[in-house]
Coordinates of C-alpha atoms in Angstrom, one line a residue:
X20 CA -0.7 -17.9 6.9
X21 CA 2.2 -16.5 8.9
X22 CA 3.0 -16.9 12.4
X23 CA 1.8 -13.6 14.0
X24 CA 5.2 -12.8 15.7
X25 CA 6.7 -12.9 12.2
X26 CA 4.6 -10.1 10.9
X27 CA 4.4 -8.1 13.6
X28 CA 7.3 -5.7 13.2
X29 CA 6.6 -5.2 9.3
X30 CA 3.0 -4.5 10.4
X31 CA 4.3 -1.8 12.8
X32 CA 6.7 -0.4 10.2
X33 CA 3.2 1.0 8.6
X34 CA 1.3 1.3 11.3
X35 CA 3.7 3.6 13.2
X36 CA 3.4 6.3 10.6
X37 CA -0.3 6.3 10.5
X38 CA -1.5 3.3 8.3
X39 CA -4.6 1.5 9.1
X40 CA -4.8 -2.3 9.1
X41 CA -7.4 -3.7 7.4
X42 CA -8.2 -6.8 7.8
X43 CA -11.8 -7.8 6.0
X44 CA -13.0 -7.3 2.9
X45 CA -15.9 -4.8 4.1
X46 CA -13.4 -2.7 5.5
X47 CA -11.4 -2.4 2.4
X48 CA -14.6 -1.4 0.7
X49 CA -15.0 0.8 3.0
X50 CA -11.7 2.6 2.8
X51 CA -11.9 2.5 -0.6
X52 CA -15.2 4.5 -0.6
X53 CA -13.7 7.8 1.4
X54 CA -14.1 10.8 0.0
X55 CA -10.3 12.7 -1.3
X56 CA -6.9 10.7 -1.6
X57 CA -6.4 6.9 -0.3
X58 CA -3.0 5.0 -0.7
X59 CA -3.3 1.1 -0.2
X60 CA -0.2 -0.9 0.5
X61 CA -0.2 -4.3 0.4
X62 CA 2.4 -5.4 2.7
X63 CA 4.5 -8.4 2.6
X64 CA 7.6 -10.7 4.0
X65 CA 9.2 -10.9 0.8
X66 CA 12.6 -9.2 1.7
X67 CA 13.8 -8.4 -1.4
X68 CA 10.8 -6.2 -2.4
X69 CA 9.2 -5.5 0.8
X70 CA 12.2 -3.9 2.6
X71 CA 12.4 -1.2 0.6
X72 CA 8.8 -0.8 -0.2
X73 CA 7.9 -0.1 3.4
X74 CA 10.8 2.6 3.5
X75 CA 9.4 4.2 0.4
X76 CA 6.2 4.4 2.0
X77 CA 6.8 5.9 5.2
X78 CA 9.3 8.3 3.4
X79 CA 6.8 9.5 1.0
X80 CA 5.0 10.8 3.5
X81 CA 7.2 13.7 4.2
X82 CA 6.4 15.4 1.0
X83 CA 4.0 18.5 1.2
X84 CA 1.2 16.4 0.0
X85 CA -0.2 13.6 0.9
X86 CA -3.5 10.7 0.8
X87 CA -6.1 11.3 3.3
X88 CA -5.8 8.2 4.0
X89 CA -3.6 5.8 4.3
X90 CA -4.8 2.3 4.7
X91 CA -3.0 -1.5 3.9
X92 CA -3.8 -5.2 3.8
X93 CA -1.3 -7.8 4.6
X94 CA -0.7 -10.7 2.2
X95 CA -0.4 -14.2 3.2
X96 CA -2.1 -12.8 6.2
X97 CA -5.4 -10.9 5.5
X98 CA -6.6 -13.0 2.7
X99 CA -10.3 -12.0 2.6
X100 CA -9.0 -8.1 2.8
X101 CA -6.1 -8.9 0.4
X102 CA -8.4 -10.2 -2.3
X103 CA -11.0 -7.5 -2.0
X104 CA -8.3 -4.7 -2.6
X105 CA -6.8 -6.6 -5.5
X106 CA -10.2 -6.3 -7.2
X107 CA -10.3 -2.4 -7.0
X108 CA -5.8 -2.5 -8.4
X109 CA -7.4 -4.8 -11.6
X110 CA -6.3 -4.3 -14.7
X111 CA -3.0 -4.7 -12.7
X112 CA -2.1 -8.5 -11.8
X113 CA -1.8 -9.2 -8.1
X114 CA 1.8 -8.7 -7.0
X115 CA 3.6 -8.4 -3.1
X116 CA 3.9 -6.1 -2.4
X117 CA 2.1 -3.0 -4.4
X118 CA 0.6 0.6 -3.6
X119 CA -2.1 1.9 -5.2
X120 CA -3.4 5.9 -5.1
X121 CA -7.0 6.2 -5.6
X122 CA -8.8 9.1 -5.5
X123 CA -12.5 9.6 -4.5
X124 CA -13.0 5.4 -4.8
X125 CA -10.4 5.9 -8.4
X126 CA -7.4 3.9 -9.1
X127 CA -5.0 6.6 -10.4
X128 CA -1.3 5.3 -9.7
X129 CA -0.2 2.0 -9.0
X130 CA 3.1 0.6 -8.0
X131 CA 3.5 -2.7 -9.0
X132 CA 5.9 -5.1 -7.3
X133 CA 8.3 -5.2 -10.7
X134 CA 8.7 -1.4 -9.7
X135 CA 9.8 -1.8 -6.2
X136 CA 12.1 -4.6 -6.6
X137 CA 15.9 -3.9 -6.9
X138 CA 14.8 -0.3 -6.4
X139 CA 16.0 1.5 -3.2
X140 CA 13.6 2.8 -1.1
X141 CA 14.2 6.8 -2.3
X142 CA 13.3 5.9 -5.7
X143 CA 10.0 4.6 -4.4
X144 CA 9.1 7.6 -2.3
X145 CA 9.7 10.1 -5.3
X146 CA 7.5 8.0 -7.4
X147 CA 5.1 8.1 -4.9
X148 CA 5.4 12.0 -3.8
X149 CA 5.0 12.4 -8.0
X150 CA 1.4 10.5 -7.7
X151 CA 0.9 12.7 -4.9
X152 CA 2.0 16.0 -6.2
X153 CA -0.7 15.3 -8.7
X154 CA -3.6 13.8 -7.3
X155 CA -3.6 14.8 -3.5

């Protein structure tokens, strides 16, 4: 578990542009479960993946479409919630952090952490606005 003071400003960096914490495993299911377009990032202090993952996140936003919803967990930290949206990202292996795309309750895109790392943070929002372009 991390001190709350530590994750604070790389809860905001989501939470500023819209995302919704999650922070049980109900209410991932329940996220999960919304009608149309839902993009889950799990967040994390790992700086060499996480700094630009959170970039590419917000940036993809800016695209002409995008999810519904926007939702994310916080690992080390939500464990319970962290777990639950694991499940729905299987086949994929759990990784810190990831973004999935599901549509109506679907998986259809996943960004695994070996595709964020050593990526900057443009490459990530294009992938993203790709998965959006086609499923949103």
């Amino acid at each position: 578990m991390y001190p709350a003071e530590l994750v604070k400003p790389m809860r905001e960096d989501l939470t500023n542009v819209g995302f919704e914490e999650l922070h049980t495993s109900e209410a991932v299911d329940n996220a999960i479960a919304k009608e149309g377009t839902t993009l889950v990032v799990v967040n994390s202090v790992c700086g060499c993946a996480a700094a630009n993952a959170r970039p590419g996140a917000r940036t993809s936003l800016q695209n002409a479409k995008t999810p519904d919803h926007l939702v994310t967990v916080f690992a080390g930290v939500d464990k319970d919630a962290t777990n639950k949206a694991r499940e729905y990202m299987i086949p994929f292996p759990p990784s810190s952090p990831c973004m999935a795309l599901f549509k109506d309750g679907e998986l259809v895109h996943m960004l695994e952490r070996h595709h964020i790392e050593g990526r900057p943070a443009e490459l990530i929002s294009e992938n993203l606005m790709d998965a959006y372009n086609e499923h949103c």
